[in-house]
Amino acid sequence: MAKLYAQTVPPPDMNKNTEWFMYPGVWTIYILFLFFSWLIVLSIFGCNPGMAWTLVNLFHSVITYYFFHWKKGTPFAEDQGMYNNLTWWEQIDNGKQLTRNRKFLTVVPVVLYLIASHTTDYQNPCLFLNTFAVIVLVIAKLPNMHKVRIFGINAD
Amino acid sequence: MVRLPYFTALTTLFSYGLLFAFGQMRDLFRKILDLPKSKKVQGYAPICLGLEDFYTRRLFLRAQDCFGRPIASAPDAWIDVVERYSNDNNKTLHRTSNITKCLNLGSYNYLGFAAADEYCTPRVIESLKQYSPGTCSVRVDGGTTKLHTELEELAARFVGKPAAILFGMGYVTNSAIIPALIAKGGLIISDSLNHNSIVNGARGSGATVRVFQHNTPSHLEEVLREQIAEGQPRTHRPWKKIIVIVEGIYSMEGELCKLPEIIAVCKKYKAYTYLDEAHSIGAIGKTGRGVCELLGVDPADVDIMMGTFTKSFGSCGGYIAASKEIIQYLKHTCPAHLYGTSMSPPAVQQVISAIKVILGEDGSNRGAQKLAQIRDNSNFFRAELHKMGFEVLGDEDSPVMPIMLYNPAKIPAFSRECLKQNVAVVTVAFPATPLLLARARICISASHSREDLMRGLEVLSKVGDLVGIKYFPVESENSHAEAKLKKLD
């Protein structure tokens, strides 16, 4: 790879848990990681490509749901618990809605869903699971769901 | 402004992702394996909320031997580092009685006062015999000796302000003064890369805190305009006062603050300025008076100037220099002055002697020599590192130069390799720096001789090749080869 340089200024985001997301290269590594995990799933399970995309989609949904919308707070104690009631999704970009990062993160599960359902030819057991996953994730990321806890699940 | 190769950004993110995934898996297994044990302490609340100490347990402890190394001598140009070993993969470290003599590239010993000095040390020992190590009292009770008053006057004269007040600890100077100066209803605008002491002081004061982009006077103006127009949160009343806090040299970047532009913006909007010169006092400027002298700013334009004695003067404690009224007010209200024990008298004498050497009042020109030496050393070292292809931050004349590492695995690799070759460096990672921008911070001292610097450069070059941190193309080889070709013609 030719020596591409990226220039960056440290962003004025005081929350060290989310500020790493504003640096160059994060979107690329996310997409590359999904692609490589598809290749790894194909080599481990030896299934057809559609099934592999479904598996990637489901693992991705479970992992991102857990880390973005379930785990609250920050993994270090320096901020003295300021963000202890906020999930990672609610913390990024300082709580501002509809920023570029948020739009990107909302589009990724939808694109994964489209790829997974296309490569499985919209067959039924996979289609149901994929659709359920994408609906849960997209609803969790809507701006109206900021700080909403349905039925008190995961509240404090 | 850092430039990093795109590939490095990708690999750094990937490494952190991998470390995070492994950490989470280990936590999961720990939870499963600890299920039988949890019965014993039922009813008690946990000390840490689950995720809070994740970074310390799973990332920091892996590389713990690179931080907190015990030393066995004064932090001069060469320092004795105590060796440690670990039997359980760095979770606990044990000291041995072996000592390695290493080149010291990590101490803030800018002017070389950390080791025994021919003018300072005899006077310090004399004051130790006369005043004893501790005053055993608070400044307002029985803790103000002649030395304390002398140092307050001398510090004020050195910096160029009418009066000054001393504190026993540098960190406390910021975190106890800011709450005394501003309270709820005021606004603090601080640089986004300010030191933790300022952040703590700002949080403890109860005032509203806003952050502006590092060293960008235009963004500061934007934030000021927005905040003045909006007023206090919810009531929208005008702010009681506005303080803008900046630092002289930012210790993690090595760069100078754009002081003239920031002062101009603050004057335009009538905000007070607070300048933290912890790293720049005594180290830069023609006579060592800090960033104001270097950038040509009149000290009367900065409202409050803070500094510490721990870096260039080889002692402990800090000071605040401001107008007589502010210092008088602080002496009556600041809790660190009213309830904290006063500075140790030998430490005060060390600062007095160090300032006298810098000003040349000891009768020699050692002060001017030291200042010229540190300037030459810093510029030489920085130029050589640039030529070798390292990414070095910091401005000209600044004795602090961070070398960018980025990748989390390179931090312990760089540190351990340098220690093997007898060079002691300080590596800094998250959370003192942003997550992706881990670095090794080199602090140059006036007590480093040219040979020391050459040895340091040699080791850094070898280790840099091994670890792979020469992100920029090597400069001098091509130009030398071309020059040779031209000569042959």
XYZ file of C-alpha atoms in Angstrom:
645
model
C 0.000 0.000 0.000
C 1.397 3.402 -0.909
C 2.198 5.621 2.024
C -1.203 7.253 2.573
C -1.184 9.626 5.466
C -4.231 10.662 7.431
C -4.208 13.919 9.324
C -6.132 14.240 12.489
C -6.670 16.738 15.278
C -7.768 15.427 18.669
C -11.498 16.188 18.790
C -12.828 18.235 21.734
C -14.835 15.325 23.099
C -14.195 14.887 26.790
C -15.689 11.402 27.016
C -12.705 9.129 26.473
C -14.996 6.146 25.989
C -16.396 7.481 22.726
C -13.783 9.881 21.444
C -11.843 7.102 19.702
C -14.702 6.783 17.248
C -13.978 10.198 15.746
C -10.581 9.299 14.357
C -9.891 8.397 10.705
C -9.981 4.741 9.797
C -12.768 3.640 12.135
C -15.408 3.141 9.437
C -12.971 1.295 7.195
C -11.844 -1.066 9.920
C -15.477 -1.811 10.834
C -16.359 -2.773 7.275
C -13.125 -4.723 6.785
C -13.737 -6.552 10.032
C -17.222 -7.633 8.930
C -15.854 -8.862 5.612
C -13.045 -10.842 7.230
C -15.371 -12.356 9.785
C -17.520 -13.574 6.876
C -14.461 -15.313 5.414
C -13.611 -16.833 8.790
C -17.173 -18.099 9.323
C -17.075 -19.650 5.854
C -13.842 -21.468 6.646
C -14.905 -22.658 10.100
C -18.445 -23.832 9.398
C -18.033 -24.777 5.742
C -21.568 -23.661 4.900
C -22.816 -21.866 1.816
C -22.120 -18.114 1.533
C -25.704 -17.133 2.326
C -25.703 -19.064 5.588
C -22.352 -17.468 6.429
C -23.760 -13.958 5.899
C -26.724 -14.854 8.079
C -24.396 -16.031 10.821
C -22.300 -12.868 10.517
C -25.443 -10.763 10.666
C -26.722 -12.552 13.772
C -23.383 -12.487 15.632
C -22.960 -8.836 14.690
C -26.447 -8.042 15.994
C -25.922 -9.798 19.292
C -22.482 -8.272 19.882
C -23.408 -4.725 18.859
C -26.656 -4.854 20.759
C -24.797 -5.907 23.895
C -22.006 -3.347 23.641
C -23.883 -0.394 22.159
C -27.276 -0.649 23.771
C -26.963 -2.805 26.867
C -23.642 -2.114 28.631
C -23.777 1.224 30.450
C -20.980 3.446 31.720
C -17.307 3.553 30.784
C -14.482 1.027 31.289
C -12.419 3.321 33.481
C -13.028 5.233 36.662
C -11.561 8.665 35.820
C -14.843 10.295 34.883
C -16.289 9.463 38.300
C -19.366 7.759 36.994
C -20.756 10.641 34.940
C -21.981 8.308 32.241
C -23.139 5.444 34.415
C -26.714 5.658 33.197
C -25.934 5.998 29.511
C -25.251 3.231 27.051
C -22.429 3.668 24.538
C -24.906 4.635 21.832
C -26.308 7.391 24.020
C -22.810 8.648 24.837
C -21.330 9.099 21.367
C -21.081 12.554 19.856
C -22.018 13.936 23.258
C -25.632 12.852 22.929
C -26.231 14.743 19.695
C -28.603 12.846 17.392
C -28.331 12.235 13.654
C -24.607 12.911 13.312
C -22.565 11.267 10.559
C -21.276 8.564 12.884
C -24.762 7.663 14.045
C -26.106 7.559 10.513
C -23.263 5.276 9.459
C -23.831 2.929 12.386
C -27.554 2.761 11.604
C -26.957 1.932 7.945
C -24.511 -0.942 8.606
C -27.059 -3.426 10.060
C -29.488 -2.586 7.239
C -26.874 -3.262 4.555
C -25.867 -6.486 6.300
C -29.530 -7.513 6.353
C -29.886 -6.839 2.648
C -26.767 -8.857 1.814
C -27.777 -11.733 4.118
C -31.335 -11.988 2.839
C -30.245 -11.667 -0.799
C -27.627 -14.408 -0.551
C -30.049 -16.780 1.200
C -32.662 -16.142 -1.530
C -35.151 -14.886 1.058
C -35.651 -18.449 2.439
C -37.767 -18.608 5.499
C -35.945 -19.581 8.729
C -33.004 -17.282 7.968
C -35.220 -14.469 6.733
C -37.215 -14.375 9.941
C -34.126 -14.263 12.152
C -32.410 -11.614 10.034
C -35.490 -9.404 9.936
C -35.968 -9.662 13.683
C -32.332 -8.708 14.264
C -32.413 -5.693 11.968
C -35.712 -4.400 13.363
C -34.410 -4.560 16.948
C -31.158 -2.840 16.063
C -32.655 -0.045 13.965
C -35.327 0.746 16.527
C -32.654 0.869 19.247
C -30.765 3.471 17.225
C -33.666 5.824 16.461
C -33.361 9.335 17.969
C -36.688 8.936 19.755
C -35.234 6.049 21.761
C -32.600 8.269 23.391
C -32.539 7.350 27.108
C -35.793 5.362 26.776
C -35.937 2.151 28.806
C -38.898 -0.012 27.749
C -40.683 -1.640 30.703
C -37.764 -0.538 32.899
C -35.464 -3.179 31.364
C -31.825 -2.226 31.977
C -32.755 0.865 33.976
C -30.065 1.584 36.636
C -2.124 18.003 14.368
C -0.790 14.489 13.973
C -0.173 12.789 10.666
C -0.263 9.035 10.768
C -0.101 6.490 7.991
C -3.605 5.212 7.263
C -2.470 1.623 7.645
C -1.211 2.393 11.164
C -4.611 3.830 12.110
C -6.299 0.632 10.909
C -3.889 -1.677 12.721
C -4.129 0.360 15.932
C -7.920 0.112 15.927
C -7.665 -3.584 15.165
C -5.189 -4.161 18.036
C -7.395 -2.352 20.509
C -10.391 -4.321 19.271
C -8.489 -7.566 19.776
C -7.339 -6.574 23.284
C -10.890 -5.536 24.136
C -12.327 -8.838 22.848
C -9.799 -10.890 24.836
C -10.461 -8.801 27.928
C -14.197 -9.365 27.642
C -13.732 -13.101 27.159
C -11.508 -13.336 30.224
C -14.074 -11.365 32.226
C -16.773 -13.755 31.076
C -14.780 -16.774 32.202
C -13.914 -15.033 35.463
C -17.627 -14.493 36.106
C -18.394 -18.137 35.389
C -15.547 -19.418 37.542
C -16.407 -17.084 40.413
C -20.085 -18.077 40.654
C -19.521 -20.458 43.610
C -17.491 -17.787 45.477
C -20.124 -15.064 45.297
C -22.166 -16.507 48.176
C -19.684 -15.320 50.821
C -20.093 -11.529 50.412
C -23.802 -11.269 49.791
C -25.486 -8.153 51.031
C -22.523 -5.857 50.423
C -22.389 -3.479 47.451
C -19.492 -4.037 45.058
C -16.609 -1.574 45.198
C -16.408 -1.169 41.433
C -19.422 -1.260 39.162
C -18.536 -4.133 36.919
C -17.162 -2.348 33.909
C -15.331 0.507 35.672
C -11.986 -1.154 36.228
C -11.968 -3.068 32.942
C -9.219 -0.934 31.446
C -6.983 -1.268 34.511
C -7.439 -5.013 34.892
C -7.288 -6.141 31.286
C -5.107 -3.603 29.480
C -2.953 -1.696 31.951
C -1.852 -4.672 34.065
C -0.479 -6.469 31.019
C 2.161 -3.781 30.542
C 2.524 -2.797 34.170
C 6.286 -3.242 34.264
C 6.718 -0.229 31.986
C 5.088 2.131 34.458
C 6.043 3.056 37.981
C 9.625 1.778 37.857
C 11.332 2.469 41.199
C 14.523 4.536 41.043
C 17.473 4.459 43.410
C 19.250 7.750 42.787
C 18.614 11.409 42.044
C 17.043 11.923 38.607
C 20.095 13.425 36.961
C 21.181 12.783 33.352
C 21.918 9.173 34.389
C 19.572 7.431 36.764
C 19.628 4.138 38.685
C 16.584 2.022 37.906
C 15.683 -0.875 40.213
C 15.027 -4.139 38.397
C 11.766 -5.936 38.969
C 10.490 -9.366 38.088
C 7.047 -10.944 37.998
C 5.942 -14.531 38.455
C 2.336 -14.129 37.360
C 2.509 -12.272 34.082
C 2.810 -8.740 35.450
C -0.087 -8.915 37.858
C 2.286 -8.430 40.806
C 5.849 -7.150 40.561
C 8.663 -7.794 43.007
C 11.722 -5.613 43.483
C 15.171 -7.104 43.358
C 18.267 -5.445 44.742
C 19.847 -5.077 41.297
C 20.265 -1.615 39.895
C 20.836 -0.597 36.279
C 22.362 2.747 35.441
C 20.329 4.191 32.590
C 20.300 7.349 30.527
C 17.448 9.392 31.876
C 15.180 10.662 29.115
C 12.032 10.827 31.196
C 12.479 13.158 34.183
C 11.342 16.778 34.031
C 14.781 17.841 35.036
C 14.905 20.695 32.528
C 17.681 22.778 34.025
C 19.586 20.043 35.808
C 18.724 21.117 39.361
C 17.511 17.660 40.323
C 20.942 16.415 41.290
C 23.453 18.015 43.639
C 24.288 21.537 42.542
C 27.292 23.521 43.723
C 25.288 26.587 44.704
C 21.948 25.102 45.785
C 22.873 22.010 47.772
C 25.052 23.589 50.531
C 22.354 26.201 51.131
C 19.642 23.560 51.224
C 21.594 21.521 53.790
C 22.120 24.641 55.884
C 18.414 25.456 55.850
C 17.670 21.814 56.714
C 19.826 22.166 59.825
C 18.319 25.503 60.744
C 14.634 25.031 59.927
C 14.340 21.186 59.965
C 12.506 19.206 57.272
C 8.926 20.134 58.208
C 7.263 23.212 59.640
C 4.606 21.071 61.402
C 2.117 23.794 60.950
C -0.249 25.518 58.603
C 0.838 28.752 56.868
C -1.602 30.834 58.892
C -0.590 29.324 62.235
C 3.123 28.899 62.629
C 4.262 27.666 59.271
C 5.435 30.834 57.548
C 9.183 31.103 57.845
C 11.440 33.827 56.468
C 12.140 31.570 53.529
C 8.488 31.384 52.546
C 8.062 35.153 52.400
C 11.350 35.486 50.552
C 10.285 32.939 47.959
C 6.900 34.569 47.460
C 8.545 37.885 46.682
C 11.186 36.259 44.518
C 8.661 34.199 42.539
C 6.524 37.284 41.902
C 9.573 39.231 40.732
C 10.773 36.362 38.546
C 7.453 36.000 36.763
C 6.758 39.716 36.492
C 3.682 40.037 38.699
C 3.115 42.124 41.862
C 2.574 39.248 44.311
C 2.574 35.457 44.658
C 1.372 32.697 46.987
C 2.959 29.289 47.547
C 1.517 25.798 47.918
C 3.118 22.565 48.997
C 1.987 20.499 46.006
C 1.784 21.344 42.318
C -1.392 19.354 41.590
C -3.168 20.894 44.560
C -2.273 24.400 43.355
C -4.672 23.988 40.438
C -7.330 21.845 42.014
C -7.664 24.012 45.162
C -7.315 27.473 43.577
C -9.867 27.183 40.802
C -12.746 26.480 43.220
C -11.634 29.488 45.285
C -11.724 31.769 42.249
C -14.988 30.773 40.639
C -18.177 29.112 41.789
C -21.633 28.186 40.525
C -22.846 30.808 38.089
C -19.436 31.255 36.513
C -18.069 29.795 33.311
C -14.742 28.031 32.808
C -13.527 27.574 29.253
C -10.565 25.253 29.189
C -8.419 23.834 26.437
C -9.399 20.321 25.485
C -5.960 18.919 26.365
C -5.593 20.532 29.779
C -3.988 18.650 32.614
C -6.009 16.520 35.000
C -5.397 18.952 37.894
C -7.200 21.715 35.985
C -10.040 19.366 35.041
C -10.437 18.324 38.662
C -10.336 21.898 39.902
C -12.915 22.952 37.318
C -15.217 20.079 38.257
C -14.799 20.793 41.961
C -15.646 24.459 41.597
C -19.257 23.904 40.579
C -18.998 26.316 37.643
C -20.123 25.366 34.157
C -17.238 23.990 32.130
C -16.926 24.257 28.356
C -14.076 23.005 26.268
C -12.540 24.557 23.156
C -10.511 22.807 20.504
C -6.870 22.521 21.459
C -4.875 25.678 20.752
C -7.409 27.102 18.294
C -8.150 30.773 19.117
C -10.909 30.926 16.475
C -12.799 28.102 18.145
C -12.296 29.793 21.514
C -13.899 32.916 20.086
C -16.809 30.841 18.770
C -17.364 29.186 22.136
C -17.118 32.521 23.967
C -19.641 34.193 21.680
C -22.082 31.316 21.975
C -21.806 31.110 25.752
C -22.012 34.853 26.372
C -25.091 35.053 24.171
C -26.787 32.117 25.891
C -25.932 32.992 29.478
C -26.232 30.576 32.382
C -27.964 27.270 31.676
C -31.735 27.317 32.188
C -32.021 30.843 33.638
C -30.113 32.531 30.798
C -28.875 35.197 33.171
C -25.461 36.688 32.347
C -22.441 34.768 33.638
C -20.941 35.997 36.903
C -17.434 35.647 35.511
C -15.667 33.808 32.732
C -12.189 32.293 33.118
C -10.258 30.854 30.188
C -7.621 28.313 31.261
C -4.679 27.418 29.022
C -1.254 25.907 29.574
C 2.166 27.233 28.551
C 3.610 23.982 27.236
C 1.223 21.052 26.919
C 3.096 18.196 28.482
C 1.695 15.498 26.202
C 2.157 17.436 22.973
C 5.252 19.476 23.675
C 3.737 22.412 21.869
C 3.461 25.992 22.976
C 0.179 27.737 23.502
C -0.846 30.437 21.005
C -0.817 32.929 23.808
C -0.949 36.322 22.006
C -4.025 35.372 19.959
C -5.804 33.835 22.949
C -5.126 36.897 25.114
C -6.452 39.129 22.323
C -9.677 37.103 22.136
C -10.112 37.148 25.922
C -9.587 40.895 26.112
C -12.154 41.440 23.376
C -14.825 39.555 25.312
C -13.629 40.617 28.803
C -12.873 37.099 30.062
C -10.172 36.409 32.664
C -7.147 34.341 31.674
C -5.399 31.693 33.774
C -2.073 30.443 32.484
C -0.640 27.192 33.813
C 3.123 27.341 33.263
C 4.034 24.072 34.948
C 6.381 22.957 32.184
C 7.388 26.248 30.660
C 8.548 28.303 33.661
C 12.316 28.255 33.911
C 12.737 26.163 30.778
C 11.957 28.497 27.882
C 12.442 32.151 27.172
C 15.727 33.993 26.949
C 16.056 34.428 30.734
C 13.843 31.495 31.635
C 10.733 33.496 32.434
C 8.489 31.158 30.536
C 6.116 31.352 27.622
C 5.235 35.025 28.129
C 8.821 36.018 27.512
C 9.207 33.662 24.574
C 6.104 34.878 22.769
C 6.431 38.513 23.776
C 3.304 38.772 25.906
C 3.235 41.303 28.737
C 2.671 39.437 32.050
C 0.221 42.152 33.073
C -2.116 40.926 30.321
C -2.497 37.478 31.889
C -4.666 37.722 34.993
C -3.437 34.691 36.916
C -0.160 32.877 36.288
C 0.330 29.513 37.894
C 3.476 27.439 37.922
C 5.125 24.553 39.689
C 8.554 24.192 41.210
C 8.762 20.526 40.444
C 10.076 20.733 36.892
C 12.772 23.302 36.244
C 13.638 24.120 39.850
C 14.088 20.594 41.156
C 11.901 20.994 44.209
C 8.233 20.460 45.078
C 5.202 22.684 45.260
C 3.604 25.375 43.157
C 2.790 29.057 43.113
C 0.159 31.451 41.860
C 1.240 34.947 40.788
C -1.331 37.673 40.256
C -2.231 41.158 41.391
C -1.943 42.064 45.078
C -5.717 42.030 45.565
C -6.174 38.545 44.147
C -3.314 37.115 46.221
C -4.665 38.774 49.370
C -8.095 37.292 48.636
C -6.616 33.844 48.041
C -4.666 33.978 51.304
C -7.950 34.430 53.122
C -10.082 31.918 51.238
C -8.039 29.158 49.650
C -8.333 25.969 51.725
C -4.920 24.706 50.597
C -3.373 27.753 52.223
C -5.545 27.843 55.332
C -5.582 24.153 56.165
C -2.677 22.563 54.362
C 0.771 22.271 55.882
C 3.242 24.746 54.463
C 6.042 23.819 52.103
C 9.059 22.103 53.560
C 11.797 24.751 54.280
C 14.678 22.956 52.514
C 12.457 22.652 49.431
C 11.764 26.395 49.611
C 15.477 27.111 49.881
C 16.128 24.911 46.849
C 13.731 27.008 44.787
C 15.196 30.276 46.068
C 18.715 29.155 45.155
C 17.586 27.807 41.785
C 15.861 31.067 40.858
C 18.944 33.019 41.959
C 21.134 30.855 39.714
C 18.771 31.343 36.767
C 18.672 35.114 37.266
C 22.433 35.228 37.635
C 22.222 36.686 41.130
C 24.590 34.053 42.497
C 27.410 35.867 40.817
C 28.040 33.512 37.910
C 26.488 33.013 34.512
C 25.555 29.372 35.094
C 21.901 30.238 34.704
C 22.332 31.669 31.217
C 24.557 28.703 30.335
C 21.931 26.216 31.461
C 19.214 27.985 29.490
C 21.334 28.065 26.340
C 22.269 24.417 26.894
C 18.691 23.198 27.155
C 17.683 25.163 24.103
C 20.538 23.757 22.039
C 19.995 20.242 23.347
C 16.270 20.271 22.551
C 16.686 21.649 19.062
C 19.520 19.255 18.234
C 17.664 16.209 19.529
C 14.440 17.112 17.789
C 16.176 17.753 14.458
C 18.014 14.429 14.642
C 14.849 12.513 15.487
C 13.081 14.146 12.544
C 15.912 13.129 10.252
C 15.676 9.534 11.407
C 12.037 9.376 10.386
C 10.289 9.384 13.761
C 7.078 11.292 14.180
C 7.977 13.857 16.819
C 5.516 16.436 18.111
C 6.259 19.768 19.688
C 7.484 23.197 18.667
C 10.993 24.567 18.329
C 12.679 25.333 21.668
C 10.354 23.078 23.624
C 12.244 20.551 25.799
C 9.371 18.064 25.699
C 9.223 15.844 22.637
C 6.706 13.027 22.335
C 7.518 10.287 19.828
C 4.332 8.768 18.458
C 3.871 5.036 18.914
C 0.122 4.545 18.203
C -0.090 0.767 18.430
C -0.806 -0.517 21.950
C 1.671 -3.381 21.567
C 4.498 -1.013 20.689
C 4.239 0.757 24.045
C 5.666 -2.049 26.196
C 7.920 -3.182 23.343
C 9.553 0.254 23.058
C 9.851 0.677 26.798
C 11.355 -2.753 27.463
C 13.783 -2.633 24.550
C 15.059 0.777 25.624
C 15.527 -0.457 29.191
C 17.529 -3.442 27.919
C 19.885 -0.978 26.225
C 20.068 1.165 29.372
C 17.898 4.077 28.327
C 14.979 4.939 30.580
C 12.009 6.434 28.717
C 8.495 7.245 29.807
C 5.681 5.902 27.659
C 2.227 7.366 27.911
C -0.973 5.704 26.814
C -4.663 5.931 27.428
C -6.178 7.630 29.473
C -3.564 10.369 29.717
C -3.628 10.628 25.917
C -6.427 9.907 23.436
C -6.943 6.213 22.819
C -5.171 5.933 19.484
C -2.344 8.384 20.088
C -0.039 6.555 22.493
C 3.446 8.053 22.663
C 6.837 7.939 24.307
C 7.631 11.286 25.904
C 11.241 12.433 25.909
C 12.237 15.267 28.262
C 15.600 16.837 27.542
C 17.657 18.311 30.347
C 20.418 20.895 30.523
C 22.548 18.283 32.307
C 22.615 16.026 29.226
C 25.964 16.325 27.483
C 26.361 15.935 23.729
C 27.665 12.369 24.203
C 24.604 11.478 26.268
C 22.343 12.763 23.527
C 24.251 10.866 20.832
C 23.992 7.668 22.871
C 20.282 8.286 23.342
C 19.790 8.870 19.626
C 21.706 5.709 18.751
C 19.582 3.579 21.068
C 16.326 5.233 19.955
C 17.211 4.624 16.322
C 17.942 0.931 16.896
C 14.839 0.413 18.994
C 12.780 2.407 16.511
C 13.816 0.053 13.718
C 13.063 -3.003 15.848
C 9.642 -1.769 16.940
C 8.759 -0.151 13.616
C 7.854 3.406 14.535
C 9.741 5.314 11.874
C 6.568 6.349 10.113
C 8.053 9.115 8.032
C 10.654 8.662 5.299
C 14.239 9.079 6.413
C 15.435 12.484 5.226
C 19.163 13.036 5.279
C 20.306 9.926 3.352
C 18.929 11.108 -0.015
C 20.209 14.657 0.273
C 23.645 13.388 1.339
C 23.802 10.993 -1.599
C 22.787 13.740 -4.016
C 25.372 16.095 -2.575
C 28.048 13.418 -3.067
C 26.983 12.874 -6.674
C 27.166 16.586 -7.344
C 30.652 16.724 -5.867
C 31.837 13.900 -8.101
C 30.660 15.829 -11.166
